[in-house]
XYZ file of C-alpha atoms in Angstrom:
417
model
C -52.941 -67.820 -50.027
C -50.666 -69.278 -47.395
C -50.939 -68.046 -43.848
C -47.429 -66.603 -43.946
C -46.440 -64.458 -46.884
C -43.865 -61.754 -47.357
C -44.699 -58.206 -48.427
C -43.254 -59.081 -51.838
C -44.532 -62.582 -52.552
C -47.984 -64.104 -52.346
C -46.539 -67.406 -51.062
C -43.202 -69.168 -50.837
C -43.846 -71.190 -54.005
C -43.117 -68.106 -56.092
C -39.448 -68.380 -55.104
C -39.083 -72.164 -55.224
C -36.149 -73.594 -57.112
C -37.483 -74.272 -60.641
C -36.541 -77.946 -60.401
C -38.527 -78.257 -57.170
C -41.557 -76.715 -58.861
C -41.212 -79.043 -61.843
C -40.995 -82.086 -59.581
C -44.062 -80.962 -57.651
C -46.166 -80.344 -60.760
C -45.313 -83.658 -62.391
C -45.778 -85.537 -59.136
C -49.340 -84.176 -59.037
C -50.102 -84.576 -62.743
C -50.793 -88.349 -62.857
C -53.584 -88.007 -60.276
C -55.092 -85.144 -62.298
C -55.020 -87.238 -65.472
C -56.674 -90.141 -63.666
C -59.286 -87.765 -62.236
C -60.005 -86.319 -65.689
C -60.386 -89.785 -67.209
C -62.715 -90.886 -64.403
C -64.940 -87.823 -64.138
C -64.760 -85.894 -67.455
C -66.178 -88.050 -70.282
C -64.345 -86.146 -73.038
C -61.004 -86.998 -71.468
C -62.089 -90.581 -70.903
C -62.195 -90.759 -74.707
C -59.190 -88.545 -75.530
C -56.921 -90.262 -73.005
C -58.337 -93.768 -73.345
C -54.962 -95.295 -74.228
C -52.937 -93.162 -71.802
C -51.568 -94.551 -68.550
C -51.681 -91.546 -66.175
C -48.862 -92.962 -64.057
C -46.525 -92.838 -67.067
C -46.952 -89.083 -67.646
C -44.313 -87.766 -65.289
C -42.320 -85.302 -67.407
C -42.709 -82.829 -70.255
C -41.665 -85.337 -72.917
C -44.477 -87.692 -71.896
C -46.977 -84.830 -71.623
C -46.077 -83.719 -75.172
C -47.362 -87.049 -76.490
C -50.933 -86.207 -75.399
C -53.305 -84.446 -77.815
C -53.812 -80.681 -77.654
C -57.441 -79.676 -77.090
C -58.114 -76.423 -78.919
C -61.011 -74.005 -78.435
C -62.584 -75.074 -81.736
C -62.796 -78.665 -80.464
C -64.116 -77.472 -77.114
C -66.863 -75.558 -78.911
C -67.836 -78.455 -81.156
C -67.969 -80.924 -78.272
C -70.050 -78.504 -76.222
C -72.546 -78.160 -79.062
C -72.880 -81.936 -79.124
C -73.042 -82.403 -75.346
C -74.210 -79.425 -73.295
C -73.258 -77.827 -71.080
C -69.498 -78.545 -70.963
C -68.902 -81.052 -73.742
C -67.728 -83.647 -71.253
C -64.683 -81.618 -70.162
C -65.934 -80.618 -66.708
C -65.833 -82.991 -63.742
C -68.843 -81.477 -61.935
C -72.629 -81.239 -62.188
C -75.069 -78.539 -61.031
C -75.069 -77.983 -57.287
C -72.515 -77.205 -54.591
C -69.620 -78.314 -56.781
C -70.526 -75.730 -59.468
C -71.395 -72.351 -57.967
C -71.759 -70.461 -61.238
C -71.751 -71.128 -64.966
C -70.575 -68.497 -67.427
C -70.674 -68.025 -71.192
C -67.908 -66.884 -73.521
C -68.313 -66.092 -77.244
C -69.241 -69.185 -79.218
C -70.977 -69.753 -76.875
C -68.571 -71.755 -74.741
C -69.737 -72.439 -71.198
C -67.380 -72.551 -68.199
C -68.032 -73.770 -64.645
C -66.887 -71.946 -61.532
C -66.122 -74.325 -58.681
C -66.428 -73.649 -54.949
C -62.703 -73.270 -54.228
C -61.711 -69.857 -52.806
C -59.926 -67.782 -55.460
C -61.086 -70.372 -57.995
C -59.386 -68.564 -60.909
C -56.104 -68.077 -58.946
C -55.860 -64.368 -59.724
C -55.097 -63.335 -56.148
C -51.346 -63.702 -56.721
C -51.584 -61.334 -59.712
C -53.390 -58.767 -57.556
C -50.751 -59.217 -54.859
C -47.935 -58.620 -57.357
C -49.768 -55.455 -58.454
C -49.715 -54.153 -54.875
C -53.272 -54.997 -53.786
C -53.581 -55.622 -50.041
C -56.177 -56.270 -47.369
C -58.258 -53.147 -46.768
C -58.143 -51.872 -50.344
C -61.422 -50.871 -52.005
C -61.386 -52.305 -55.531
C -63.447 -50.657 -58.263
C -64.060 -53.736 -60.445
C -65.185 -52.796 -63.973
C -65.070 -56.244 -65.533
C -68.410 -57.588 -66.720
C -70.613 -59.492 -64.285
C -73.220 -60.351 -66.922
C -72.781 -63.875 -68.396
C -68.987 -63.622 -68.682
C -66.662 -64.665 -65.811
C -64.256 -61.708 -65.736
C -66.104 -59.846 -62.986
C -66.184 -62.902 -60.752
C -62.561 -63.730 -61.569
C -61.342 -60.443 -60.118
C -63.873 -60.272 -57.286
C -63.093 -63.711 -55.857
C -59.353 -62.937 -56.073
C -59.792 -59.606 -54.283
C -61.831 -61.277 -51.543
C -59.086 -63.877 -51.076
C -56.648 -61.078 -50.231
C -59.091 -59.244 -47.976
C -60.148 -56.414 -50.270
C -63.614 -54.900 -50.490
C -65.100 -54.806 -53.984
C -67.407 -52.311 -55.657
C -68.979 -54.322 -58.533
C -69.062 -51.513 -61.084
C -69.201 -53.630 -64.238
C -68.971 -51.981 -67.649
C -70.483 -48.783 -69.012
C -72.501 -46.080 -67.213
C -69.451 -43.875 -66.831
C -71.350 -41.024 -65.160
C -72.612 -43.313 -62.394
C -69.148 -44.829 -62.054
C -67.585 -41.383 -61.636
C -70.200 -40.600 -58.980
C -69.227 -43.777 -57.138
C -65.547 -42.821 -57.370
C -66.376 -39.411 -55.858
C -68.436 -40.940 -53.054
C -66.429 -44.066 -52.177
C -62.895 -43.007 -53.195
C -61.657 -46.472 -54.215
C -57.876 -46.756 -54.283
C -57.694 -49.763 -56.642
C -59.027 -50.583 -60.117
C -59.553 -53.780 -62.068
C -60.728 -53.828 -65.678
C -59.435 -53.132 -69.153
C -56.718 -50.497 -69.563
C -58.793 -48.559 -72.084
C -61.727 -48.215 -69.670
C -59.355 -47.064 -66.930
C -58.257 -44.302 -69.239
C -61.884 -43.411 -70.032
C -62.780 -43.178 -66.337
C -59.762 -41.012 -65.584
C -60.639 -38.653 -68.439
C -64.287 -38.526 -67.323
C -63.214 -37.709 -63.776
C -60.968 -34.936 -65.038
C -63.715 -33.501 -67.247
C -66.170 -33.359 -64.354
C -63.747 -32.128 -61.713
C -63.815 -35.353 -59.673
C -60.472 -36.505 -58.250
C -59.602 -39.958 -59.584
C -58.545 -41.827 -56.456
C -57.081 -44.956 -58.105
C -53.478 -45.581 -57.062
C -53.065 -49.190 -58.183
C -54.585 -51.275 -60.973
C -54.605 -54.742 -62.460
C -55.680 -54.666 -66.100
C -56.421 -57.421 -68.570
C -58.565 -58.294 -71.571
C -56.653 -56.254 -74.147
C -53.219 -54.946 -75.035
C -51.500 -52.726 -72.456
C -48.887 -50.775 -74.415
C -45.936 -49.261 -72.532
C -47.033 -45.749 -73.527
C -50.348 -46.168 -71.694
C -48.626 -47.707 -68.687
C -46.320 -44.699 -68.533
C -49.238 -42.289 -68.952
C -51.022 -43.908 -66.006
C -47.861 -43.901 -63.904
C -47.456 -40.170 -64.538
C -51.004 -39.729 -63.231
C -50.158 -41.673 -60.071
C -51.667 -45.049 -61.030
C -49.306 -48.035 -60.722
C -50.866 -50.468 -63.209
C -49.899 -54.056 -64.022
C -51.303 -56.571 -66.461
C -52.527 -60.150 -66.123
C -52.965 -62.802 -68.791
C -56.009 -64.929 -68.002
C -58.701 -66.836 -69.866
C -62.231 -67.853 -68.944
C -61.289 -71.524 -69.284
C -58.058 -71.557 -67.289
C -58.131 -68.486 -65.068
C -54.750 -66.862 -64.428
C -51.980 -67.974 -66.769
C -49.310 -65.317 -66.167
C -48.943 -61.917 -64.541
C -46.713 -58.859 -64.507
C -44.502 -57.979 -61.568
C -42.556 -54.939 -60.442
C -39.653 -56.071 -62.625
C -41.672 -55.217 -65.769
C -39.757 -58.047 -67.469
C -42.354 -60.273 -69.077
C -45.214 -62.157 -67.426
C -44.525 -64.744 -64.725
C -46.509 -67.957 -65.094
C -48.899 -68.688 -62.223
C -48.539 -71.673 -59.917
C -50.506 -74.939 -60.354
C -50.123 -74.831 -64.140
C -47.924 -76.557 -66.688
C -47.390 -74.202 -69.625
C -45.946 -75.275 -72.976
C -45.317 -73.326 -76.170
C -46.164 -75.481 -79.199
C -45.913 -75.013 -82.935
C -49.309 -73.750 -84.200
C -51.471 -76.514 -85.601
C -49.419 -79.289 -83.986
C -48.828 -80.972 -80.625
C -45.070 -80.281 -80.759
C -43.323 -77.974 -78.251
C -40.960 -75.430 -79.820
C -37.432 -74.591 -78.555
C -37.189 -72.035 -75.736
C -37.536 -68.499 -77.080
C -39.396 -69.470 -80.251
C -42.895 -68.081 -80.728
C -45.736 -70.591 -80.641
C -49.168 -71.317 -79.200
C -49.659 -71.185 -75.424
C -50.848 -74.619 -74.259
C -51.871 -75.043 -70.617
C -52.444 -78.073 -68.413
C -54.311 -77.160 -65.252
C -54.488 -79.012 -61.944
C -58.006 -77.643 -61.324
C -60.224 -80.622 -60.314
C -63.444 -78.856 -61.370
C -62.424 -78.212 -64.973
C -59.393 -80.453 -65.562
C -58.245 -79.151 -68.939
C -55.261 -81.139 -70.192
C -53.030 -79.545 -72.865
C -55.578 -76.840 -73.599
C -54.597 -74.735 -76.615
C -55.454 -71.137 -75.807
C -55.071 -69.954 -79.405
C -52.695 -67.226 -78.199
C -49.113 -66.824 -79.404
C -46.277 -66.138 -77.009
C -42.694 -67.215 -76.253
C -40.678 -68.142 -73.183
C -38.188 -65.579 -71.892
C -35.022 -67.425 -70.770
C -33.773 -66.934 -67.225
C -35.390 -65.755 -64.023
C -37.269 -62.561 -63.331
C -35.310 -59.805 -61.568
C -38.196 -59.597 -59.075
C -37.072 -62.892 -57.518
C -39.926 -65.069 -58.763
C -38.559 -68.206 -60.351
C -41.354 -69.542 -62.538
C -41.286 -69.504 -66.344
C -41.818 -66.097 -67.966
C -43.785 -65.320 -71.120
C -43.283 -62.400 -73.465
C -46.992 -61.625 -73.343
C -49.599 -61.807 -76.076
C -47.992 -61.921 -79.546
C -51.022 -62.684 -81.737
C -53.387 -65.525 -82.541
C -52.326 -69.051 -83.445
C -55.228 -69.899 -85.752
C -53.779 -69.090 -89.176
C -56.093 -71.142 -91.366
C -56.328 -69.618 -94.865
C -58.790 -70.245 -97.676
C -56.788 -70.516 -100.888
C -58.480 -71.033 -104.239
C -61.565 -72.256 -102.443
C -59.688 -74.751 -100.229
C -58.883 -74.362 -96.536
C -55.196 -74.806 -95.706
C -54.324 -75.359 -92.037
C -51.020 -74.929 -90.150
C -51.114 -78.640 -89.328
C -50.971 -79.448 -93.052
C -47.876 -77.302 -93.471
C -46.217 -79.122 -90.572
C -47.249 -82.439 -92.092
C -45.283 -81.519 -95.211
C -42.259 -80.371 -93.213
C -42.121 -83.545 -91.126
C -41.517 -85.592 -94.276
C -38.194 -83.867 -94.897
C -35.610 -83.828 -92.079
C -33.483 -81.402 -94.104
C -36.071 -78.650 -93.421
C -35.554 -76.976 -90.043
C -38.232 -74.260 -90.301
C -40.891 -73.311 -92.835
C -43.804 -71.029 -93.492
C -46.394 -70.894 -96.249
C -46.600 -67.411 -97.784
C -49.873 -66.638 -99.564
C -50.090 -63.775 -102.083
C -52.494 -62.775 -104.840
C -50.744 -60.941 -107.708
C -53.357 -59.958 -110.284
C -55.938 -61.194 -107.709
C -54.890 -64.802 -108.317
C -53.985 -66.780 -105.212
C -50.446 -68.119 -105.087
C -48.648 -69.937 -102.310
C -44.960 -70.444 -101.695
C -43.503 -72.696 -99.025
C -40.400 -70.939 -97.739
C -37.999 -73.419 -96.139
C -34.860 -73.087 -94.044
C -32.385 -75.969 -94.203
C -29.500 -76.941 -91.956
C -27.012 -77.137 -94.832
C -26.808 -77.342 -98.607
C -30.069 -78.140 -100.368
C -29.944 -81.659 -101.883
C -30.683 -81.969 -105.591
C -34.339 -82.649 -106.257
C -35.534 -81.660 -102.785
C -37.578 -78.733 -104.095
C -39.572 -80.953 -106.425
C -40.182 -83.521 -103.702
C -41.410 -80.855 -101.269
C -43.678 -79.301 -103.912
C -45.174 -82.726 -104.630
C -45.839 -83.317 -100.956
C -47.398 -79.864 -100.642
C -49.808 -80.643 -103.483
C -50.606 -84.090 -102.096
C -51.460 -82.806 -98.642
C -53.186 -79.504 -99.444
C -54.628 -80.511 -102.855
C -53.215 -77.231 -104.172
C -50.215 -76.508 -106.358
C -47.557 -74.281 -104.800
C -43.938 -73.341 -105.245
C -41.029 -73.996 -102.887
C -38.267 -71.529 -102.022
C -35.212 -72.318 -99.898
C -33.854 -69.504 -97.740
C -30.762 -69.297 -95.482
C -31.083 -70.432 -91.874
C -32.315 -67.608 -89.636
C -34.170 -65.831 -92.453
C -37.746 -66.563 -91.333
C -38.987 -64.267 -88.544
C -39.556 -65.704 -85.070
C -43.207 -64.636 -84.897
C -45.047 -67.949 -84.693
C -46.486 -67.726 -88.186
C -46.859 -70.971 -90.090
C -49.150 -69.453 -92.723
C -48.407 -65.844 -93.661
C -51.379 -64.489 -95.596
C -50.118 -61.415 -97.453
C -52.998 -61.087 -99.895
C -54.352 -57.622 -100.653
C -57.691 -56.864 -102.236
C -57.442 -53.187 -103.132
């Protein structure tokens, strides 16, 4: 946090002109790429032919490979603990190591507010002197530390409640009267209900929630009970990606990140507003993830937030990007569908629809085209589909704008009842 900040904004970068922010990020990116190549063996291999000094805009960045969680997991299995993606070893440069499902291991470096969540807490109204009841897990997973280090950066005191043991947590609420909560929205609801059932006043007045969906109905329910709750989008690998503000108009991307939305299964960014996979490049020197595919679907909201923050906004979590389907005993991946589409410039959008009438798998590649469908195109596309997937499928052409903007490349509609 900067020494001087307004009551509204964590630092002045939140209101920078977007072009200034873009220049700053891409001025810093070449040094991060060089650092990753020099100190993270996996990136020394992945970026072997890349000149860091040439990657100075989004077009150049889009030429680099996307590293997805599945690759991270496989490389970690082959080279523990971090698969060559971290730039640190045990000691002062790596204060903690955590485990996520897989398991995937993540380092925590020594930087204050390492996960950069303090600005999300600030936007949610957290201030110095608050007592934060932190119910994220402290055991193996990083979520507890993510929120605690952010709260400390602001000047809050933290009660490390962790998960479960609701009766003891309610006792602590009665005794300590914390005014702030961090954790999942569902557990906040559970604690409130437990307090009500036992006659203990629930003293929470502000909250930052994450880890699961936060539907508007629950947000309104909490607001009616006097709890002003906001959500943050963060991952164990990256830390904060985006956060909600008082505008309640999407999630504002955090600083020190370059966020792209790419077509699932590919390296290709999609047009603004189209749903795709969230891909993040971080400027974190400890864990310098370059074009890291989160596996989450989202879309960019055009324009600036009414709250005055000027960074890119995301619509929030819109599903998972991994749409691999097993069809007639063969795995079909989104990248294969895109490989077919790239052969035919007439196709502007496509999705593979999988059904099973009479419990027999069938697949149809639905294609939008910019104009009239040329004679013979359907047969050519079907042949390419068979060549690439090793499976026979049909092709259907639909009018432009027919396919939903939901990020799906493979739409598995099979039913088994």
